[in-house]
CSV table of C-alpha atoms and ligand atoms in Angstrom, one decimal:
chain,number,residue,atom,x,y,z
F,223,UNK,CA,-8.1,13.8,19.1
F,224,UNK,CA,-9.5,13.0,15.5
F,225,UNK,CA,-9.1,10.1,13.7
F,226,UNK,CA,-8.1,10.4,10.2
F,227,UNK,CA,-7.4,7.7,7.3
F,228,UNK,CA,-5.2,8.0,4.2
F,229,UNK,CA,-4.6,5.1,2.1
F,230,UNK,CA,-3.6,4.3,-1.6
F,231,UNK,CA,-3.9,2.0,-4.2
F,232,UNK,CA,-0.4,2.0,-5.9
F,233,UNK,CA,1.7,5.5,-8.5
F,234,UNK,CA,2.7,5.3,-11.4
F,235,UNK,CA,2.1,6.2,-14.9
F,236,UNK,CA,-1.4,7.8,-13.7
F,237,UNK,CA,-2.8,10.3,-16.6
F,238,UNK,CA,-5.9,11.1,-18.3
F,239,UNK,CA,-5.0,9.6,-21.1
F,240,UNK,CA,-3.9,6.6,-19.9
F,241,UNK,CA,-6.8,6.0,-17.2
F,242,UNK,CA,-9.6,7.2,-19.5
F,243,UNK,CA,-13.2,6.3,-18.6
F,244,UNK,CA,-12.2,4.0,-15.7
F,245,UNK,CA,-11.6,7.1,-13.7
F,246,UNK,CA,-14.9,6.9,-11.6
F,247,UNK,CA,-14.5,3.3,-11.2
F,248,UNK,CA,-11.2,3.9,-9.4
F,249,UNK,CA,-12.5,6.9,-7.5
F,250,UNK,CA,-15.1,4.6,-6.1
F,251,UNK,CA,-13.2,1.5,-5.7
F,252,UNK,CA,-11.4,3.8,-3.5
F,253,UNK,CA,-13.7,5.1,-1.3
F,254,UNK,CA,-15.6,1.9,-1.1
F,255,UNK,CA,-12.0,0.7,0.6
F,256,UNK,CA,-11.4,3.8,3.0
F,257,UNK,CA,-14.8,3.2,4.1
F,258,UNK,CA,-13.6,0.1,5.8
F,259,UNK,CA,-11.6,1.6,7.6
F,260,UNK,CA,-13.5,4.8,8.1
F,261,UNK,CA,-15.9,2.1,9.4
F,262,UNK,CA,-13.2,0.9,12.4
F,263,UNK,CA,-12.3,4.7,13.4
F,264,UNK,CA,-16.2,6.0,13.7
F,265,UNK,CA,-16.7,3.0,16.4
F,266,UNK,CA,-13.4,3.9,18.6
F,267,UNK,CA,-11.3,1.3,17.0
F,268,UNK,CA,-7.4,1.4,16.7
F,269,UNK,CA,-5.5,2.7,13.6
F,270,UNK,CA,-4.0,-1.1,13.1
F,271,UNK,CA,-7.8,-2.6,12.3
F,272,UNK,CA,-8.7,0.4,10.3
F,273,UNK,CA,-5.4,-0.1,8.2
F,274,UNK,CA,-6.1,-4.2,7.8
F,275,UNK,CA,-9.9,-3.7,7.3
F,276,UNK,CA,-9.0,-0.6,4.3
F,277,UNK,CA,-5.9,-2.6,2.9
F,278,UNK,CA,-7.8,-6.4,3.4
F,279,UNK,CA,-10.6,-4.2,1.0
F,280,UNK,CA,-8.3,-3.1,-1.5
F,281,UNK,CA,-6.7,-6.6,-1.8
F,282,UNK,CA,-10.0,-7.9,-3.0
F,283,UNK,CA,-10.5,-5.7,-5.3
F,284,UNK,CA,-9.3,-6.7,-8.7
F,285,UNK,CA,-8.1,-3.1,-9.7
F,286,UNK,CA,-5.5,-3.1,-7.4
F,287,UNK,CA,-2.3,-5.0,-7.5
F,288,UNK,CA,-2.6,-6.7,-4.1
F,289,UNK,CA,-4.3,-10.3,-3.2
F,290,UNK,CA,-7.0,-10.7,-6.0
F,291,UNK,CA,-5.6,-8.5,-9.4
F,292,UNK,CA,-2.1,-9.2,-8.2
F,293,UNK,CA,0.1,-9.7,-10.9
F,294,UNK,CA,2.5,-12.6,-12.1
F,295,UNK,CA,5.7,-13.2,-11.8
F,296,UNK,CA,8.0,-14.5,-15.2
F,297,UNK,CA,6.4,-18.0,-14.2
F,298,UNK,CA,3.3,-16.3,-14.9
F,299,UNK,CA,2.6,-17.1,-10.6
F,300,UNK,CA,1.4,-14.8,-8.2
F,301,UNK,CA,4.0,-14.3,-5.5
F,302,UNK,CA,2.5,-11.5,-3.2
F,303,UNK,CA,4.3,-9.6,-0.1
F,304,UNK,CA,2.6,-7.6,3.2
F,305,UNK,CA,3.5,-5.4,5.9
F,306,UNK,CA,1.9,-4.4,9.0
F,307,UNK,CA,3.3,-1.9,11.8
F,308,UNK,CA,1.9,-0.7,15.4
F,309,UNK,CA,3.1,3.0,16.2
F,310,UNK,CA,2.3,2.1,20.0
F,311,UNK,CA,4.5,-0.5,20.6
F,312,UNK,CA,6.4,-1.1,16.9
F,313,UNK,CA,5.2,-4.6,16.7
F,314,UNK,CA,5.4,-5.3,13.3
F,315,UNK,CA,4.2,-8.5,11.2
F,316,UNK,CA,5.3,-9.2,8.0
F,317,UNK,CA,4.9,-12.0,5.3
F,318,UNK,CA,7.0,-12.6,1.4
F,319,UNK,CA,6.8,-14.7,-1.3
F,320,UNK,CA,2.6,-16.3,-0.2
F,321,UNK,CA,1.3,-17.9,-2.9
F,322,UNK,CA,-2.0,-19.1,-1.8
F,323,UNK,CA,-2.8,-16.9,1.1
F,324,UNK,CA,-6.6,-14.9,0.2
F,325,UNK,CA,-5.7,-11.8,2.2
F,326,UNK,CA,-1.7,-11.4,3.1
F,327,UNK,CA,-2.4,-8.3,5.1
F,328,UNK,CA,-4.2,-10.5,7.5
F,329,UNK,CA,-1.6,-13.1,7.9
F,330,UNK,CA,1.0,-10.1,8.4
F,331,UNK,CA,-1.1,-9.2,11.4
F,332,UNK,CA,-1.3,-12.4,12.6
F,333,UNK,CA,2.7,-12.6,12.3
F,334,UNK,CA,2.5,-9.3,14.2
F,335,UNK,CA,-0.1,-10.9,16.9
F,336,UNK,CA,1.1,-14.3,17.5
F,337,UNK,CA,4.6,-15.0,16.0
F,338,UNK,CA,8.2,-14.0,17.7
F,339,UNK,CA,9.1,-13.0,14.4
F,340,UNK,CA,8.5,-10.0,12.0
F,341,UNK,CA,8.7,-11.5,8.8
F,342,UNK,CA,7.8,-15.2,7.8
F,343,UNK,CA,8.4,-16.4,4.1
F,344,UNK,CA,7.4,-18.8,1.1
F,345,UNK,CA,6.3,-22.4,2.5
F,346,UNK,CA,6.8,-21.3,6.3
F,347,UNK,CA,4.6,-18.6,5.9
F,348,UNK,CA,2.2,-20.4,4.3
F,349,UNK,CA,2.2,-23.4,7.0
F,350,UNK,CA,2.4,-20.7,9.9
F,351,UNK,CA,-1.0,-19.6,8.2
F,352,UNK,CA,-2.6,-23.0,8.4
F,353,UNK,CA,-1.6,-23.4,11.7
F,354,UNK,CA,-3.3,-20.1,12.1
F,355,UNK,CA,-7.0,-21.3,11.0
F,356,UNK,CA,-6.1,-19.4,7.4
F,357,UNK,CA,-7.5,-21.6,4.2
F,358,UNK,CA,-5.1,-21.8,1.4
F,359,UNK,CA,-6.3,-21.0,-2.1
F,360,UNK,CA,-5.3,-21.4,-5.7
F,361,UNK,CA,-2.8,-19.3,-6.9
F,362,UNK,CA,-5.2,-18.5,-10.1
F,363,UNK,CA,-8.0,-16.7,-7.7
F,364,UNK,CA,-5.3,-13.8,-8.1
F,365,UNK,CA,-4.9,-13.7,-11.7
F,366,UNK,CA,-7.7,-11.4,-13.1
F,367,UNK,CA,-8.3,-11.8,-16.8
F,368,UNK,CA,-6.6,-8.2,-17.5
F,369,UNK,CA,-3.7,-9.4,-15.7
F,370,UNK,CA,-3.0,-12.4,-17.7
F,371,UNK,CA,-3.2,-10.4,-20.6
F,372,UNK,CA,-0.5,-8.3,-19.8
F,373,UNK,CA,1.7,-11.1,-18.4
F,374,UNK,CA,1.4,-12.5,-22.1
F,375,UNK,CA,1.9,-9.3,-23.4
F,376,UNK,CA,5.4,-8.9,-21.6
F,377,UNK,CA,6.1,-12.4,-22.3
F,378,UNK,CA,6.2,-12.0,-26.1
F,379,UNK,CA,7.3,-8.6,-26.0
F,380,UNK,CA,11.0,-7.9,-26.5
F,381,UNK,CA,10.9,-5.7,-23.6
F,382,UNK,CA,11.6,-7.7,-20.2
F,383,UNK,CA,12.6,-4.9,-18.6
F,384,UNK,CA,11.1,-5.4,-15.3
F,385,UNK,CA,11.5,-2.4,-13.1
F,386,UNK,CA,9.7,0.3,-15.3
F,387,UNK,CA,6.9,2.9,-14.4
F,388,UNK,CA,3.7,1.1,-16.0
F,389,UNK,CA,3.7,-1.6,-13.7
F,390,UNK,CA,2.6,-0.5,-10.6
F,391,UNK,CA,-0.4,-0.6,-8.1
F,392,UNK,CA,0.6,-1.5,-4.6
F,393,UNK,CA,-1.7,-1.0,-1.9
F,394,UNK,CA,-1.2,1.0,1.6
F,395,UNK,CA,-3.1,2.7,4.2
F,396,UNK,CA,-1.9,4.7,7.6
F,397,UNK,CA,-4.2,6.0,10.0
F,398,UNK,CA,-4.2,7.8,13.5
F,399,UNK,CA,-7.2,6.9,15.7
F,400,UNK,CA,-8.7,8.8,18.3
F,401,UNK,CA,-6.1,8.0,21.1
F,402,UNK,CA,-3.5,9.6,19.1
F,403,UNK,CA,-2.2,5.8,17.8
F,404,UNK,CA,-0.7,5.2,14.6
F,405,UNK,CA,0.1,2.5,12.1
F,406,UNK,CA,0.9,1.2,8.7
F,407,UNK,CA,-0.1,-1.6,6.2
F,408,UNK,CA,1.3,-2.2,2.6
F,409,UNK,CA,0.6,-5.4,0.5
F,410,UNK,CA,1.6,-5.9,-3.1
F,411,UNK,CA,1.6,-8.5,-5.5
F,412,UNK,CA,5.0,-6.8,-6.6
F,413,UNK,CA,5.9,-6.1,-10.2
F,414,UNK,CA,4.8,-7.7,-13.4
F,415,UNK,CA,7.1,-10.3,-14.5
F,416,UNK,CA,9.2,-10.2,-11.5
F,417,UNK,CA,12.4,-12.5,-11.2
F,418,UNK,CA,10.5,-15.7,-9.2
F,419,UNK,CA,11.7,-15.2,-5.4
F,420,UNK,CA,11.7,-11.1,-6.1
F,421,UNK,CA,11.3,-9.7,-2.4
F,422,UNK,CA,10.0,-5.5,-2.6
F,423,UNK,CA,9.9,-2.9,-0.1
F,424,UNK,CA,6.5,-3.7,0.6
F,425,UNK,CA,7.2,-6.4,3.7
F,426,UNK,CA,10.6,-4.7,4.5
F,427,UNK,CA,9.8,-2.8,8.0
F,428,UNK,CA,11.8,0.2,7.5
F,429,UNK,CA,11.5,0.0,3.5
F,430,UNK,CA,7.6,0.5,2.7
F,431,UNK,CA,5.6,0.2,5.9
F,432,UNK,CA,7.1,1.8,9.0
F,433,UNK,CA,4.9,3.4,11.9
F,434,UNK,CA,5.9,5.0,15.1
F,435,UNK,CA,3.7,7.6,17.0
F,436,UNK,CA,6.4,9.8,17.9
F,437,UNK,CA,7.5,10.1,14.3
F,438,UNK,CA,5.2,8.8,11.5
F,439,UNK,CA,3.2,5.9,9.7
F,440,UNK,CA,4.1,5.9,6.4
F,441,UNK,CA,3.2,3.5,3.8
F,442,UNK,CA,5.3,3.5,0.2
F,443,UNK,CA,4.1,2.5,-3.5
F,444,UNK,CA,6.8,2.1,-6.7
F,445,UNK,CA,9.3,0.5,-7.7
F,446,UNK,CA,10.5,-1.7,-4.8
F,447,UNK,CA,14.1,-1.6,-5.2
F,448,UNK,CA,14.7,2.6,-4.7
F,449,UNK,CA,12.6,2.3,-1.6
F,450,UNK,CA,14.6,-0.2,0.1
F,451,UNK,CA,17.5,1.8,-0.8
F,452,UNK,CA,17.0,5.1,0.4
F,453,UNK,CA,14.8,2.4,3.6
F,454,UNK,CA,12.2,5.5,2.4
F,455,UNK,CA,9.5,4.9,5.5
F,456,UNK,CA,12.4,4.9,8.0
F,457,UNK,CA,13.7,7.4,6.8
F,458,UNK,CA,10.6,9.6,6.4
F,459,UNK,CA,10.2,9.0,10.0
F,460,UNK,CA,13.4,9.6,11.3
F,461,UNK,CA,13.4,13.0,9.5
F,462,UNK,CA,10.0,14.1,11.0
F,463,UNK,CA,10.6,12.8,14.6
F,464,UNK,CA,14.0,14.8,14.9
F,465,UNK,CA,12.4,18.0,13.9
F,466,UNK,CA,11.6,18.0,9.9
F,467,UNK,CA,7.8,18.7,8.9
F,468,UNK,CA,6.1,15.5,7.9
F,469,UNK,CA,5.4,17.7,4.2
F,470,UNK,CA,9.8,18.0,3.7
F,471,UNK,CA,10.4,14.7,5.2
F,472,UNK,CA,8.7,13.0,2.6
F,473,UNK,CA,9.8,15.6,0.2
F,474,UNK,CA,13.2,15.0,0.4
F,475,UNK,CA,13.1,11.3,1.2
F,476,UNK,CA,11.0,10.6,-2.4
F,477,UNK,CA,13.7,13.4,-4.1
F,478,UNK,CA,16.3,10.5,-3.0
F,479,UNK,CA,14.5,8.0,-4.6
F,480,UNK,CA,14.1,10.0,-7.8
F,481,UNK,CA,17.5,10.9,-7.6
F,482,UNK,CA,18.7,7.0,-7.7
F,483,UNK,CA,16.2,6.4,-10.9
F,484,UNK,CA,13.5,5.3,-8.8
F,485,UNK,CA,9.7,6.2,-9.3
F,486,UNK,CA,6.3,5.8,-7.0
F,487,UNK,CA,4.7,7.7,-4.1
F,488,UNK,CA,4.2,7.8,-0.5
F,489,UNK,CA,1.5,8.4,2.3
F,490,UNK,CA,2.1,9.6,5.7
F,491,UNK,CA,0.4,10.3,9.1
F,492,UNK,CA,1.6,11.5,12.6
F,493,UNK,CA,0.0,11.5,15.8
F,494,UNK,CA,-1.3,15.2,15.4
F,495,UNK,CA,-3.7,14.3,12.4
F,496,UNK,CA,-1.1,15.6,9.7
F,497,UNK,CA,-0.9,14.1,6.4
F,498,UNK,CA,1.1,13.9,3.4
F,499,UNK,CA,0.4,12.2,0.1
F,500,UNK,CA,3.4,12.9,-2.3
F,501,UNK,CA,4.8,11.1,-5.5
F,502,UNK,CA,7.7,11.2,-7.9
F,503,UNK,CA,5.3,9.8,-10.6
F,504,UNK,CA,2.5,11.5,-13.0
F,505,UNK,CA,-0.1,10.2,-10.0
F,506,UNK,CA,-0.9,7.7,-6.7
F,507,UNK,CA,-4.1,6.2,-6.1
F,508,UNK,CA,-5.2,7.5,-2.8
F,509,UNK,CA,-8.0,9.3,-1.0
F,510,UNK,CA,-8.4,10.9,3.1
F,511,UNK,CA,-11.2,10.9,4.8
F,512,UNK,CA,-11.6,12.3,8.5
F,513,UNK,CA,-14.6,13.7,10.3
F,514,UNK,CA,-16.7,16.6,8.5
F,515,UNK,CA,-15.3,20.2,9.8
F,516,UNK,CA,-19.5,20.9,10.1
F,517,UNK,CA,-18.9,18.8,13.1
F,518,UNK,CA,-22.2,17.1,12.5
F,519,UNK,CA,-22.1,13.9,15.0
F,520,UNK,CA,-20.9,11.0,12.5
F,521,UNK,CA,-20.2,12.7,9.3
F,522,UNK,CA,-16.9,12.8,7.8
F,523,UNK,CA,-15.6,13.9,4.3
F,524,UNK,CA,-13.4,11.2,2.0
F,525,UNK,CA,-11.6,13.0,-1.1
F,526,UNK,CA,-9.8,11.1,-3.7
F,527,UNK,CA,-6.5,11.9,-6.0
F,528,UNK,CA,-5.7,10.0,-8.9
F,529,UNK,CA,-3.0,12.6,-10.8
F,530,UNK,CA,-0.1,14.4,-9.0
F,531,UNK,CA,-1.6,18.0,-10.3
F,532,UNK,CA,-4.5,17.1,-8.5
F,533,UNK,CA,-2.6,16.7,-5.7
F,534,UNK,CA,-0.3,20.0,-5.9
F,535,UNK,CA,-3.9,21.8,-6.4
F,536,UNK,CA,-5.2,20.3,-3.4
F,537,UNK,CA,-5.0,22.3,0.1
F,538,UNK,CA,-6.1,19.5,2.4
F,539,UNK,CA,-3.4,16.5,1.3
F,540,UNK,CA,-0.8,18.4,4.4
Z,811,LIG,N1,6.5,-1.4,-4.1
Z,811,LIG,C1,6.1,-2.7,-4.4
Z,811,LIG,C2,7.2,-3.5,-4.9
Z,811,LIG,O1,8.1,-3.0,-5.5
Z,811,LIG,O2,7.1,-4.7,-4.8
């Protein structure tokens, strides 16, 4: 069996225009964080510490909206969510509403790992993480300079609108190791200027992370509120698992949210090694990697998407 890692940095309004000469620094910011997971897979780990280790990279870095670069809520405070999912056994840890937790993908797995619960929120989580060894850190460590700007920005703009396409940048990652396991892991800081207690799709098991090896592990990025409608990474799997390819099932799941308004992109994995990367937006930070077809003894190949024609041109992303 080969491993294989897919993993994505949020979708949105992603265009040339808009991304401009940062293009390289995402491309490598990207493959700097699949390589952490890349890094679990080549040494015979399972696809749950691959997904942490990729996600726990993109969380610190500022680029991404997830741990550090996460952005504020109306307070102008960093509320962030996570979700983690084990397609062996559907264990699944999730946390809401941290404020001061460095990496919330790691306290998710510890939810998953040592709690009787799925999903822990606001003080409890936070005091479930210091009983857990975790440190507690000022909310500003998460507010990068760019992200302050453009919480000023939308607080004197007359536009509050909330739920709308620019705002975006989620993180996610699914994998299948070399047994054939799969799993899922999502964290977000959610969306700029959110309501204060806002809860996304991101920690919602079912809604943005879901992972079960005889259907999929799929991870979701966008606007929060269609993918807990439609319950997108449920549903995704559901589809696939009772006979729908892994391509259509996201295909059709993602029409639903489009349908409904909604906007953002999703990555999927089964047990087989198949893959899907799909949006309903101009473009999804993502990128695969999985071992080189030269079959040269520890190489492998990563490939990264930024724009959804890129995507469409691609042969590789099913
Ligand atoms: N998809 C992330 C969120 O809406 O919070």
């Amino acid at each position: 069996m080969k491993w294989k890692i897919v993993i994505h940095g949020g979708a949105g309004n992603i265009t040339p225009e808009r991304i401009g000469d940062r293009e390289g620094d995402y491309r490598e910011a990207l493959k700097a964080c699949i390589l952490e997971g890349v890094a679990v897979l080549k040494k015979g780990g399972s696809a749950l510490e691959a997904v942490v280790s990729a996600v726990k990279a993109l969380e610190d870095n500022p680029l991404f909206n997830a741990g550090r670069g996460s952005v504020p809520n109306e307070h102008g405070i960093v509320e962030m969510d996570a979700g983690v999912m084990d397609g062996r056994t559907l264990e699944a840890g999730a946390v809401t509403m941290v404020k001061h937790i460095r990496n919330p993908v790691l306290l998710a797995l510890k939810v998953l790992q040592e709690s009787e619960h799925v999903l822990l929120g606001g003080e409890g989580a936070e005091e479930f993480a210091l009983q857990h060894g975790f440190e507690l850190v000022d909310n500003r460590y998460f507010i990068t300079e760019e992200r302050w700007k453009q919480y000023v920005n939308k607080f004197l703009s007359k536009n509050k609108k909330v739920v709308e396409i620019n705002s975006l940048g989620t993180v996610g990652a699914v994998a299948v190791d070399k047994d054939g396991n799969v799993a899922a892991a999502t964290s977000t800081g959610g969306l700029l200027f959110k309501h204060s207690g806002r809860i996304g799709d991101t920690p919602l098991i079912g809604a943005g992370t879901y992972a079960d090896n005889e259907g999929a592990a799929v991870s979701t990025t966008g606007l929060g509120e269609f993918f807990i409608r439609t319950a997108t990474a449920f549903q995704i799997n559901l589809l696939h698992k009772t006979g729908t390819s892994l391509q259509k099932a996201v295909q059709q799941t993602l029409q639903q949210v489009k349908k409904l308004g909604g906007t953002g992109g999703v990555i999927a994995v089964n047990s087989k090694g198949e893959h899907v990367i799909d949006c309903v937006s101009p473009g999804i930070f993502s990128a695969v990697a999985e071992p080189s077809l030269k079959k040269i003894d520890n190489e492998f190949s990563v490939e990264t998407y930024l724009y959804a024609l890129e995507l469409r041109c691609s042969t590789s992303h099913t």
